[in-house]
Tab-separated table of C-alpha atoms and ligand atoms in Angstrom:
chain	number	residue	atom	x	y	z
A	18	MET	CA	152.622	-6.214	88.125
A	19	HIS	CA	150.781	-9.263	86.954
A	20	THR	CA	151.017	-12.443	89.210
A	21	THR	CA	150.121	-15.736	87.845
A	22	VAL	CA	150.550	-19.127	89.331
A	23	PRO	CA	153.286	-20.786	87.397
A	24	GLY	CA	152.089	-23.948	85.242
A	25	LYS	CA	148.544	-24.036	86.531
A	26	THR	CA	145.230	-22.095	86.341
A	27	VAL	CA	143.642	-21.821	89.617
A	28	THR	CA	140.028	-22.717	89.941
A	29	ILE	CA	137.579	-22.166	92.701
A	30	ALA	CA	138.062	-25.923	93.893
A	31	ASP	CA	141.819	-25.219	94.459
A	32	LEU	CA	141.230	-22.388	96.858
A	33	ARG	CA	140.726	-24.441	99.916
A	34	HIS	CA	144.261	-25.729	99.680
A	35	ALA	CA	145.392	-22.359	98.658
A	36	ILE	CA	144.705	-20.991	102.064
A	37	VAL	CA	147.548	-20.623	104.692
A	38	GLY	CA	146.421	-22.200	107.877
A	39	VAL	CA	143.204	-23.841	106.706
A	40	GLY	CA	142.097	-26.457	109.049
A	41	THR	CA	144.846	-25.842	111.733
A	42	PRO	CA	143.954	-27.802	114.879
A	43	VAL	CA	142.888	-25.479	117.704
A	44	PRO	CA	142.117	-26.349	121.383
A	45	LEU	CA	138.610	-26.711	122.703
A	46	LEU	CA	137.255	-26.425	126.182
A	47	ASP	CA	137.370	-30.308	126.730
A	48	GLY	CA	141.007	-30.374	126.205
A	49	SER	CA	140.733	-31.977	122.669
A	50	GLU	CA	141.605	-30.281	119.352
A	51	ARG	CA	139.709	-29.719	116.142
A	52	PRO	CA	140.531	-28.213	112.741
A	53	TYR	CA	139.438	-24.357	113.008
A	54	ILE	CA	136.452	-23.433	111.076
A	55	PHE	CA	137.028	-19.867	110.081
A	56	LEU	CA	133.851	-17.850	109.500
A	57	ASP	CA	134.977	-14.339	110.263
A	58	ASN	CA	136.141	-13.497	106.710
A	59	ALA	CA	134.336	-10.228	106.728
A	60	ALA	CA	136.644	-8.921	109.246
A	61	SER	CA	139.819	-10.268	107.736
A	62	THR	CA	140.652	-13.303	105.585
A	63	PRO	CA	143.567	-15.782	105.926
A	64	ALA	CA	146.298	-15.449	103.182
A	65	PHE	CA	146.525	-17.066	100.000
A	66	ARG	CA	149.543	-19.477	99.910
A	67	GLN	CA	150.367	-17.639	96.545
A	68	VAL	CA	150.613	-14.424	98.392
A	69	LEU	CA	152.944	-15.798	100.905
A	70	ASP	CA	155.011	-17.434	98.182
A	71	ALA	CA	155.166	-14.194	96.260
A	72	VAL	CA	156.276	-12.309	99.441
A	73	ALA	CA	158.923	-14.900	100.157
A	74	GLU	CA	160.201	-14.736	96.668
A	75	PHE	CA	160.336	-11.081	96.666
A	76	LEU	CA	162.019	-10.587	100.040
A	77	PRO	CA	165.535	-11.390	98.828
A	78	TRP	CA	165.010	-8.298	96.378
A	79	TYR	CA	163.276	-6.218	98.869
A	80	SER	CA	164.600	-2.718	98.823
A	81	GLY	CA	163.340	0.889	99.485
A	82	VAL	CA	161.711	2.228	96.301
A	83	HIS	CA	161.778	5.290	93.913
A	84	ARG	CA	165.011	6.907	94.694
A	85	GLY	CA	167.376	3.918	95.171
A	86	THR	CA	169.941	3.503	92.322
A	87	GLY	CA	171.018	-0.058	92.661
A	88	PHE	CA	169.370	-3.079	91.022
A	89	LYS	CA	167.272	-4.081	93.968
A	90	SER	CA	165.712	-0.698	94.235
A	91	LEU	CA	165.048	-0.851	90.454
A	92	LEU	CA	163.459	-4.065	90.591
A	93	ALA	CA	161.390	-3.366	93.789
A	94	THR	CA	160.392	0.137	92.241
A	95	ALA	CA	159.036	-1.704	89.151
A	96	VAL	CA	157.216	-4.302	91.283
A	97	PHE	CA	155.671	-1.650	93.521
A	98	ASP	CA	154.532	0.484	90.756
A	99	GLY	CA	153.292	-2.394	88.890
A	100	ALA	CA	151.130	-3.314	92.093
A	101	HIS	CA	149.387	-0.042	91.697
A	102	ASP	CA	148.521	-0.945	87.924
A	103	ALA	CA	147.278	-4.354	89.108
A	104	VAL	CA	144.708	-2.615	91.456
A	105	ALA	CA	143.577	-0.268	88.585
A	106	ARG	CA	143.122	-3.290	86.357
A	107	PHE	CA	141.071	-5.293	89.078
A	108	VAL	CA	138.533	-2.512	89.571
A	109	GLY	CA	138.405	-1.578	85.799
A	110	ALA	CA	139.779	2.024	86.258
A	111	ASP	CA	140.510	4.040	83.267
A	112	VAL	CA	144.250	5.019	83.316
A	113	PRO	CA	146.022	7.282	83.285
A	114	SER	CA	143.197	9.554	84.024
A	115	ASN	CA	142.734	7.662	87.332
A	116	THR	CA	145.329	7.008	89.838
A	117	VAL	CA	145.757	4.231	92.650
A	118	VAL	CA	146.993	5.458	95.926
A	119	PHE	CA	148.280	2.896	98.507
A	120	THR	CA	147.358	3.448	102.152
A	121	LYS	CA	147.055	0.994	104.965
A	122	ASN	CA	143.449	0.143	104.830
A	123	THR	CA	139.983	1.288	103.726
A	124	THR	CA	139.665	3.448	106.884
A	125	GLU	CA	142.740	5.515	105.963
A	126	CYS	CA	141.495	5.805	102.352
A	127	VAL	CA	138.236	7.334	103.451
A	128	ASN	CA	139.907	9.673	106.010
A	129	LYS	CA	142.349	10.768	103.176
A	130	LEU	CA	139.558	11.447	100.696
A	131	ALA	CA	137.587	13.297	103.123
A	132	ALA	CA	140.530	15.485	103.975
A	133	ARG	CA	141.455	16.150	100.346
A	134	PHE	CA	137.797	17.144	99.293
A	135	ASP	CA	138.286	20.569	100.692
A	136	PHE	CA	134.569	20.802	101.725
A	137	GLY	CA	133.174	24.322	102.487
A	138	PRO	CA	130.804	24.946	105.473
A	139	ASP	CA	127.739	24.147	103.691
A	140	ASP	CA	128.859	21.306	101.542
A	141	VAL	CA	126.759	18.016	101.840
A	142	VAL	CA	127.855	14.438	101.780
A	143	ILE	CA	125.150	11.858	101.519
A	144	THR	CA	125.860	8.598	103.089
A	145	THR	CA	123.537	5.880	104.626
A	146	ALA	CA	122.533	4.595	107.997
A	147	MET	CA	123.975	1.112	107.147
A	148	GLU	CA	127.618	2.136	106.810
A	149	HIS	CA	130.550	0.996	108.592
A	150	HIS	CA	131.808	3.853	110.779
A	151	SER	CA	134.726	4.107	108.405
A	152	ASN	CA	132.461	5.553	105.666
A	153	ASP	CA	130.497	7.738	108.021
A	154	LEU	CA	132.659	9.407	110.613
A	155	PRO	CA	135.426	10.751	108.362
A	156	TRP	CA	132.594	12.649	106.366
A	157	ARG	CA	131.145	13.996	109.708
A	158	LYS	CA	134.422	15.582	110.461
A	159	TYR	CA	134.646	17.665	107.330
A	160	ALA	CA	131.016	18.267	105.819
A	161	ARG	CA	127.372	18.353	106.470
A	162	VAL	CA	126.490	14.666	106.411
A	163	VAL	CA	122.952	13.549	105.491
A	164	HIS	CA	122.054	10.008	106.175
A	165	CYS	CA	119.765	8.061	103.939
A	166	GLY	CA	117.583	5.563	105.882
A	167	VAL	CA	116.989	1.877	105.775
A	168	LEU	CA	113.748	-0.006	105.096
A	169	PRO	CA	112.236	-2.217	108.016
A	170	ASP	CA	113.760	-5.197	106.380
A	171	GLY	CA	117.188	-3.784	106.303
A	172	ARG	CA	117.499	-2.930	102.735
A	173	LEU	CA	118.653	0.435	101.769
A	174	ASP	CA	115.727	2.926	101.079
A	175	LEU	CA	116.964	3.639	97.432
A	176	ALA	CA	113.897	5.716	96.585
A	177	GLY	CA	114.721	7.874	99.641
A	178	LEU	CA	118.416	8.065	98.702
A	179	ARG	CA	117.509	9.225	95.207
A	180	ASP	CA	115.119	11.756	96.584
A	181	ALA	CA	117.835	13.073	99.102
A	182	ILE	CA	120.255	13.399	96.188
A	183	ARG	CA	117.607	15.468	94.173
A	184	ARG	CA	116.871	17.672	97.270
A	185	HIS	CA	120.312	18.366	98.010
A	186	THR	CA	121.493	19.206	94.479
A	187	GLY	CA	123.767	22.322	94.727
A	188	PRO	CA	125.536	21.727	97.965
A	189	LEU	CA	125.811	18.187	97.438
A	190	ARG	CA	129.321	17.116	96.608
A	191	LEU	CA	129.484	13.514	97.217
A	192	VAL	CA	127.532	10.312	97.629
A	193	ALA	CA	129.325	7.758	99.869
A	194	VAL	CA	127.965	4.482	99.978
A	195	SER	CA	129.347	0.906	100.714
A	196	GLY	CA	129.197	-1.520	97.791
A	197	ALA	CA	128.204	-4.214	100.204
A	198	SER	CA	127.076	-4.202	103.755
A	199	ASN	CA	129.307	-5.853	106.543
A	200	ILE	CA	126.151	-6.536	108.517
A	201	SER	CA	123.693	-7.779	106.118
A	202	GLY	CA	125.816	-8.369	103.129
A	203	LEU	CA	123.472	-6.460	100.844
A	204	VAL	CA	124.997	-5.208	97.657
A	205	GLN	CA	123.926	-1.808	96.354
A	206	PRO	CA	123.248	-0.835	92.893
A	207	VAL	CA	126.411	1.302	92.688
A	208	HIS	CA	126.087	2.295	89.086
A	209	ASP	CA	122.504	3.491	89.448
A	210	ILE	CA	123.562	5.517	92.571
A	211	ALA	CA	126.559	6.954	90.772
A	212	ALA	CA	124.205	8.066	87.798
A	213	TRP	CA	121.948	9.847	90.263
A	214	ALA	CA	124.861	11.554	91.992
A	215	HIS	CA	126.282	12.734	88.587
A	216	ALA	CA	122.907	14.152	87.577
A	217	ALA	CA	122.981	16.085	90.793
A	218	GLY	CA	126.519	17.402	89.874
A	219	ALA	CA	127.999	15.356	92.754
A	220	LEU	CA	130.699	12.562	92.741
A	221	VAL	CA	130.457	8.999	94.117
A	222	PHE	CA	132.605	7.174	96.447
A	223	ILE	CA	132.173	3.387	96.848
A	224	ASP	CA	133.454	1.835	99.960
A	225	ALA	CA	134.388	-1.650	98.494
A	226	ALA	CA	135.916	-3.135	101.516
A	227	GLN	CA	133.297	-5.876	101.509
A	228	LEU	CA	132.639	-5.794	97.725
A	229	ALA	CA	135.983	-6.295	96.207
A	230	PRO	CA	136.626	-9.704	97.843
A	231	HIS	CA	133.425	-11.089	96.566
A	232	ARG	CA	132.278	-9.410	93.360
A	233	ARG	CA	133.692	-7.884	90.258
A	234	VAL	CA	134.226	-4.184	90.814
A	235	ARG	CA	133.798	-2.073	87.573
A	236	MET	CA	134.571	1.590	87.882
A	237	LEU	CA	133.301	1.933	84.160
A	238	PRO	CA	134.734	4.432	81.801
A	239	ASP	CA	135.308	7.896	82.934
A	240	GLY	CA	132.513	9.454	80.909
A	241	ASP	CA	129.735	6.785	81.690
A	242	PRO	CA	126.913	8.178	83.766
A	243	GLY	CA	127.419	5.020	86.092
A	244	HIS	CA	131.157	5.604	86.465
A	245	LEU	CA	132.354	5.182	90.051
A	246	ASP	CA	134.555	8.218	90.728
A	247	PHE	CA	136.251	6.777	93.825
A	248	VAL	CA	136.678	3.228	95.069
A	249	ALA	CA	138.354	2.124	98.236
A	250	LEU	CA	139.479	-1.458	99.348
A	251	SER	CA	141.515	-3.377	101.991
A	252	ALA	CA	143.978	-6.040	100.919
A	253	HIS	CA	143.545	-7.834	104.419
A	254	LYS	CA	140.007	-8.636	103.303
A	255	MET	CA	141.239	-10.004	100.101
A	256	TYR	CA	143.620	-12.770	101.212
A	257	ALA	CA	146.713	-10.433	101.400
A	258	PRO	CA	147.001	-9.367	105.274
A	259	PHE	CA	150.185	-7.340	104.861
A	260	GLY	CA	148.852	-3.945	105.554
A	261	THR	CA	147.878	-2.455	102.373
A	262	GLY	CA	144.545	-0.408	101.244
A	263	ALA	CA	143.931	1.185	98.018
A	264	LEU	CA	142.207	4.333	96.871
A	265	VAL	CA	141.281	4.595	93.273
A	266	GLY	CA	140.189	8.073	91.905
A	267	PRO	CA	140.556	10.769	89.191
A	268	GLU	CA	144.194	11.830	88.820
A	269	ARG	CA	143.196	15.418	88.403
A	270	PHE	CA	141.455	15.359	91.828
A	271	PHE	CA	144.623	14.345	93.503
A	272	ARG	CA	146.806	16.792	91.572
A	273	ARG	CA	145.065	19.818	92.943
A	274	GLY	CA	145.798	21.144	96.484
A	275	ALA	CA	148.085	19.862	99.201
A	276	PRO	CA	148.250	16.176	100.314
A	277	ASP	CA	146.787	15.395	103.809
A	278	ALA	CA	150.096	13.917	105.019
A	279	VAL	CA	153.154	15.668	104.253
A	280	GLY	CA	156.881	14.636	104.518
A	281	GLY	CA	159.381	12.509	102.316
A	282	GLY	CA	158.262	11.381	98.918
A	283	VAL	CA	155.510	13.809	98.311
A	284	VAL	CA	157.488	16.652	96.829
A	285	ASP	CA	159.366	17.557	93.534
A	286	VAL	CA	161.134	20.532	95.076
A	287	VAL	CA	161.538	22.197	98.383
A	288	THR	CA	163.211	25.344	99.594
A	289	LEU	CA	162.947	26.946	102.765
A	290	ASP	CA	159.997	28.885	101.444
A	291	GLU	CA	158.377	26.751	98.787
A	292	VAL	CA	157.044	23.277	98.345
A	293	HIS	CA	156.135	21.936	94.876
A	294	TRP	CA	154.169	18.571	95.184
A	295	ASN	CA	155.070	15.456	93.355
A	296	GLU	CA	152.746	13.767	90.862
A	297	PRO	CA	149.893	11.444	92.156
A	298	PRO	CA	149.984	8.912	93.561
A	299	HIS	CA	153.385	9.656	95.121
A	300	LYS	CA	152.107	12.995	96.355
A	301	GLU	CA	149.590	10.995	98.436
A	302	GLU	CA	151.904	8.317	99.832
A	303	ALA	CA	153.918	10.246	102.456
A	304	GLY	CA	156.810	8.412	103.835
A	305	SER	CA	158.475	5.055	102.859
A	306	PRO	CA	155.666	3.054	101.494
A	307	ASN	CA	154.563	-0.599	102.332
A	308	VAL	CA	156.417	-2.442	99.257
A	309	ILE	CA	155.651	-5.872	100.712
A	310	GLY	CA	151.967	-5.048	101.116
A	311	GLY	CA	151.748	-3.879	97.552
A	312	VAL	CA	153.371	-7.212	96.415
A	313	ALA	CA	150.919	-9.074	98.463
A	314	LEU	CA	147.943	-7.221	97.211
A	315	ALA	CA	149.039	-7.690	93.573
A	316	ALA	CA	149.621	-11.390	94.171
A	317	ALA	CA	146.138	-11.846	95.660
A	318	ILE	CA	144.566	-9.851	92.837
A	319	GLY	CA	146.394	-12.409	90.557
A	320	VAL	CA	144.820	-15.419	92.187
A	321	LEU	CA	141.414	-13.851	92.141
A	322	GLU	CA	141.538	-12.859	88.512
A	323	GLN	CA	142.721	-16.368	87.639
A	324	VAL	CA	139.754	-17.840	89.464
A	325	GLY	CA	137.421	-15.193	88.122
A	326	MET	CA	135.227	-13.020	90.244
A	327	ASP	CA	131.994	-14.340	88.737
A	328	ALA	CA	133.297	-17.857	89.853
A	329	VAL	CA	133.870	-16.605	93.441
A	330	ALA	CA	130.501	-14.897	93.626
A	331	ALA	CA	128.786	-18.108	92.342
A	332	HIS	CA	130.558	-20.251	94.931
A	333	GLU	CA	129.609	-17.800	97.806
A	334	LEU	CA	126.087	-17.819	96.680
A	335	ASP	CA	125.885	-21.575	96.704
A	336	LEU	CA	127.339	-21.382	100.453
A	337	LEU	CA	124.711	-18.743	101.396
A	338	GLU	CA	121.826	-20.858	99.876
A	339	TYR	CA	122.988	-24.027	101.666
A	340	ALA	CA	123.481	-22.106	104.903
A	341	TYR	CA	120.173	-20.184	104.824
A	342	GLY	CA	118.449	-23.485	103.748
A	343	LYS	CA	119.399	-24.994	107.184
A	344	LEU	CA	119.188	-21.800	109.295
A	345	ARG	CA	115.862	-20.378	108.138
A	346	GLY	CA	113.789	-23.024	109.817
A	347	MET	CA	115.901	-23.370	112.937
A	348	LYS	CA	113.758	-22.746	116.066
A	349	GLY	CA	115.214	-20.286	118.579
A	350	LEU	CA	117.345	-18.482	115.958
A	351	THR	CA	116.678	-15.056	114.723
A	352	LEU	CA	118.180	-14.007	111.469
A	353	TYR	CA	118.664	-10.415	110.519
A	354	GLY	CA	118.134	-8.667	107.247
A	355	PRO	CA	116.670	-10.303	104.121
A	356	THR	CA	116.882	-13.877	103.985
A	357	ASP	CA	115.499	-14.247	100.391
A	358	ASP	CA	117.001	-12.877	97.008
A	359	LEU	CA	120.305	-14.097	98.231
A	360	ALA	CA	122.063	-13.241	94.912
A	361	SER	CA	121.755	-9.534	96.268
A	362	LYS	CA	124.004	-10.504	99.169
A	363	VAL	CA	127.528	-11.271	99.856
A	364	GLY	CA	128.396	-14.133	102.050
A	365	VAL	CA	127.484	-12.641	105.381
A	366	ILE	CA	124.838	-13.915	107.930
A	367	THR	CA	123.958	-12.230	110.972
A	368	PHE	CA	121.768	-13.797	113.782
A	369	ASN	CA	121.100	-14.261	117.479
A	370	VAL	CA	120.204	-17.200	119.530
A	371	ASP	CA	116.915	-16.156	121.179
A	372	GLY	CA	117.477	-15.319	124.922
A	373	MET	CA	121.303	-15.684	124.731
A	374	PRO	CA	123.737	-12.623	124.654
A	375	HIS	CA	125.442	-12.336	121.271
A	376	ALA	CA	128.932	-12.473	123.064
A	377	LEU	CA	127.968	-15.848	124.812
A	378	THR	CA	127.016	-17.489	121.543
A	379	GLY	CA	130.221	-16.307	120.036
A	380	ALA	CA	132.265	-17.555	122.952
A	381	ILE	CA	130.470	-20.979	122.926
A	382	LEU	CA	131.041	-21.475	119.167
A	383	GLY	CA	134.837	-20.663	119.684
A	384	ALA	CA	135.594	-22.602	122.825
A	385	GLU	CA	133.301	-25.711	122.166
A	386	GLY	CA	133.150	-25.709	118.394
A	387	GLY	CA	136.420	-24.446	117.101
A	388	ILE	CA	134.511	-21.938	115.024
A	389	GLY	CA	135.666	-18.383	114.548
A	390	VAL	CA	132.872	-15.834	114.321
A	391	ARG	CA	132.496	-12.234	115.448
A	392	ASN	CA	129.762	-10.676	117.619
A	393	GLY	CA	128.894	-7.155	118.616
A	394	CYS	CA	127.802	-4.172	116.525
A	395	PHE	CA	130.627	-4.636	113.821
A	396	CYS	CA	131.496	-0.917	113.718
A	397	ALA	CA	127.928	-0.082	112.219
A	398	HIS	CA	126.159	0.748	115.416
A	399	PRO	CA	123.189	2.673	113.834
A	400	TYR	CA	122.560	-0.114	111.370
A	401	VAL	CA	122.767	-2.848	113.956
A	402	LYS	CA	120.492	-1.075	116.465
A	403	GLU	CA	117.848	-0.449	113.437
A	404	LEU	CA	117.914	-4.145	112.766
A	405	LEU	CA	117.568	-5.066	116.201
A	406	ARG	CA	114.742	-2.620	116.661
A	407	VAL	CA	116.262	-0.896	119.673
A	408	SER	CA	114.045	1.960	120.742
A	409	ALA	CA	115.354	5.462	121.168
A	410	ALA	CA	114.849	5.105	124.940
A	411	ASP	CA	116.591	1.943	125.316
A	412	ASP	CA	119.372	3.223	123.108
A	413	ARG	CA	119.730	6.284	125.541
A	414	ALA	CA	119.788	3.826	128.381
A	415	LEU	CA	122.335	1.472	127.067
A	416	THR	CA	124.528	4.350	125.971
A	417	ALA	CA	124.495	5.607	129.509
A	418	GLU	CA	125.400	2.075	130.885
A	419	VAL	CA	128.201	1.710	128.408
A	420	LEU	CA	129.604	5.225	129.275
A	421	ALA	CA	129.441	4.123	132.974
A	422	GLY	CA	131.697	1.263	132.111
A	423	ASN	CA	129.098	-1.483	131.895
A	424	LYS	CA	128.940	-3.249	128.633
A	425	THR	CA	126.975	-6.392	129.823
A	426	ARG	CA	123.946	-5.503	127.903
A	427	LEU	CA	125.568	-3.966	124.813
A	428	PRO	CA	123.275	-4.843	121.769
A	429	GLY	CA	124.658	-6.919	119.127
A	430	MET	CA	124.462	-9.937	116.860
A	431	VAL	CA	126.677	-12.874	115.793
A	432	ARG	CA	128.104	-12.848	112.319
A	433	ALA	CA	129.246	-15.740	110.204
A	434	SER	CA	131.045	-14.621	107.119
A	435	PHE	CA	132.172	-16.683	104.186
A	436	GLY	CA	135.324	-16.445	101.994
A	437	CYS	CA	135.878	-18.002	98.546
A	438	TYR	CA	137.319	-21.045	100.210
A	439	ASN	CA	134.763	-22.103	102.698
A	440	THR	CA	132.787	-25.260	102.108
A	441	HIS	CA	129.449	-26.989	102.899
A	442	GLU	CA	131.333	-28.689	105.654
A	443	ASP	CA	132.073	-25.388	107.278
A	444	VAL	CA	128.436	-24.557	107.129
A	445	ASP	CA	127.407	-27.938	108.598
A	446	ALA	CA	129.779	-27.427	111.496
A	447	LEU	CA	128.238	-24.149	112.315
A	448	VAL	CA	124.693	-25.392	111.896
A	449	ALA	CA	125.411	-28.406	114.179
A	450	MET	CA	126.868	-26.003	117.034
A	451	LEU	CA	124.083	-23.624	116.653
A	452	GLU	CA	121.557	-26.545	117.089
A	453	ARG	CA	123.313	-27.232	120.347
A	454	VAL	CA	123.359	-23.728	121.629
A	455	VAL	CA	119.701	-23.328	120.808
A	456	ARG	CA	119.063	-26.495	123.074
A	457	ARG	CA	121.475	-24.961	125.604
A	458	ASP	CA	123.528	-28.147	125.169
A	459	PHE	CA	126.875	-26.663	125.998
A	460	ARG	CA	129.481	-27.791	128.635
A	461	GLY	CA	131.218	-24.737	129.751
A	462	ALA	CA	130.493	-22.238	132.536
A	463	TYR	CA	130.759	-18.904	130.920
A	464	VAL	CA	131.746	-15.573	132.861
A	465	GLN	CA	131.065	-12.190	131.503
A	466	ASP	CA	133.654	-9.331	131.773
A	467	ILE	CA	131.565	-6.240	132.647
A	468	SER	CA	134.028	-3.815	131.018
A	469	THR	CA	134.081	-5.497	127.525
A	470	GLY	CA	130.838	-7.515	127.616
A	471	SER	CA	132.701	-10.618	126.248
A	472	PHE	CA	132.400	-14.073	127.876
A	473	ARG	CA	135.146	-16.524	128.886
A	474	ALA	CA	134.796	-20.233	129.620
A	475	GLU	CA	135.907	-20.884	133.037
A	476	GLY	CA	138.994	-23.154	132.563
A	477	TYR	CA	139.546	-22.370	129.039
A	478	ALA	CA	143.152	-20.885	129.176
A	479	PRO	CA	145.095	-22.501	126.168
A	480	ASP	CA	148.776	-22.084	126.263
A	481	PHE	CA	149.381	-19.836	123.143
A	482	SER	CA	153.091	-20.627	123.174
A	483	ARG	CA	152.391	-24.219	122.034
A	484	TYR	CA	150.698	-22.884	118.847
A	485	PHE	CA	152.882	-19.898	118.189
A	486	ARG	CA	156.729	-20.506	119.087
A	487	HIS	CA	157.250	-16.694	119.208
A	488	PHE	CA	154.418	-16.135	121.606
A	489	SER	CA	156.423	-15.428	124.779
A	490	ALA	CA	158.484	-12.714	123.003
A	491	MET	CA	155.310	-11.116	122.015
A	492	ALA	CA	152.910	-11.551	124.691
A	493	PRO	CA	151.162	-8.702	126.425
A	494	ALA	CA	153.162	-7.647	129.491
A	495	ALA	CA	150.304	-8.902	131.940
A	496	SER	CA	150.397	-12.408	130.456
A	497	ARG	CA	154.254	-12.466	130.175
A	498	SER	CA	154.752	-11.875	133.962
A	499	HIS	CA	151.871	-14.497	134.601
A	500	SER	CA	153.773	-17.095	132.536
A	501	GLU	CA	157.160	-16.030	133.913
A	502	ALA	CA	155.602	-16.492	137.369
A	503	SER	CA	153.975	-19.751	136.750
B	617	LIG	C1	132.067	-2.008	104.777
B	617	LIG	C2	133.250	-1.679	105.499
B	617	LIG	N1	133.877	-0.616	105.154
B	617	LIG	C3	135.063	-0.352	105.764
B	617	LIG	C4	135.754	-0.998	106.649
B	617	LIG	C5	137.047	-0.622	107.329
B	617	LIG	O1	138.001	-1.395	106.683
B	617	LIG	P1	139.478	-1.452	107.249
B	617	LIG	O2	139.307	-1.981	108.758
B	617	LIG	O3	140.186	-2.429	106.410
B	617	LIG	O4	139.811	-0.103	107.291
B	617	LIG	C6	135.275	-2.328	106.866
B	617	LIG	C7	135.811	-3.146	107.683
B	617	LIG	O5	135.170	-4.229	108.281
B	617	LIG	C8	133.985	-2.731	106.238
B	617	LIG	O6	133.450	-3.938	106.465
């Protein structure tokens, strides 16, 4: 499937207007509204309008795929299979020697891969201390995991990684590294790492959840020493939030053994005694697949390819330079990770306002600035604690507090993360609000919830049903009975 925008080439300048919901007015604590500034793109991006259009245009043709005989099923099957090809093209995978498996997100990709590796008890996976838990915990479940450390400035200890790969040659089966960090934004030299892994007889997996939306991913030809054996990505971080992830890897890898999930669609023939598996990727996509998610991802890829990933990277570097230019010198603000050599980062900035809980800063930015950021440990607890220099003793004490149900002192940071559509004005709004927070120039009285650690401004209780018509039908039971009672 190759999605293009009819009649027009999309450029980086068009992307602001290609975002569904950009600038939507949101309520502030003082009762006014302001256009929302979304700086939490590393968690999940809004949708491209072209994605929404493609989904809307496809829906009348929507049908189950692969075994239907009617026209709609034939069309839907061609579109869904073509969406797999779009992903292969986007990451530069050799086909047909590689296959694209659709999942629901990167987390599911890594769990699948870990389950499919068939590790022996002594097999080693090397990953790093800066990973998202999704590229750490699944390996811990099945293999002996060695974590490569980080340097005091937050960079990956590449010399240590290379050394660990050499030392574990033999039992080492896989090196699993994120292409870009969701905490520091640091981009790894994935092809060098792949070459080191291959020289040790191991394979390499790149968690591209934070890389694919921001940089060109090149798996390189199969025989190339820097070839990436496996790559995973999430569509909801790529302007296509319709529940699809993709795992790309060698077809022969998925051909051997049994799939991790079994059921409909994964078989060629079943008798009461025998099961013969279907070809990849069908073998790996048990049950009825998310066809709409595939359409959405392929449409997003079409837009990103039109704009060009080099243009996306250049725009995001410009935003980083502009933002760090303003934030580096701000008194009362601590920035984490390297703040120079910005070309080695994707658009992620982590910080704390000195003396202020990260959750409180996040709450003020939201309630008084209309700015969406994220705070906490971002599913990468070891790396965040390393950057915060939490001592082992403090870590033990804080863990005990959390386990006792008190999250008020949970360590963490605030993260602002850019998408390809953010602007200097978005950065200006963030900087202006941070200047106020640093001066303690905020209006609200904020109360902390002990069990979550999050803060809420007293009196900030927007009526969600004013903003989303279907809210009352979908509200959590507690708030529904509350609104019914009021
Ligand atoms: C680097 C990295 N890897 C993996 C994931 C998991 O992605 P998902 O939640 O889409 O499964 C994330 C999510 O933030 C991430 O940032």
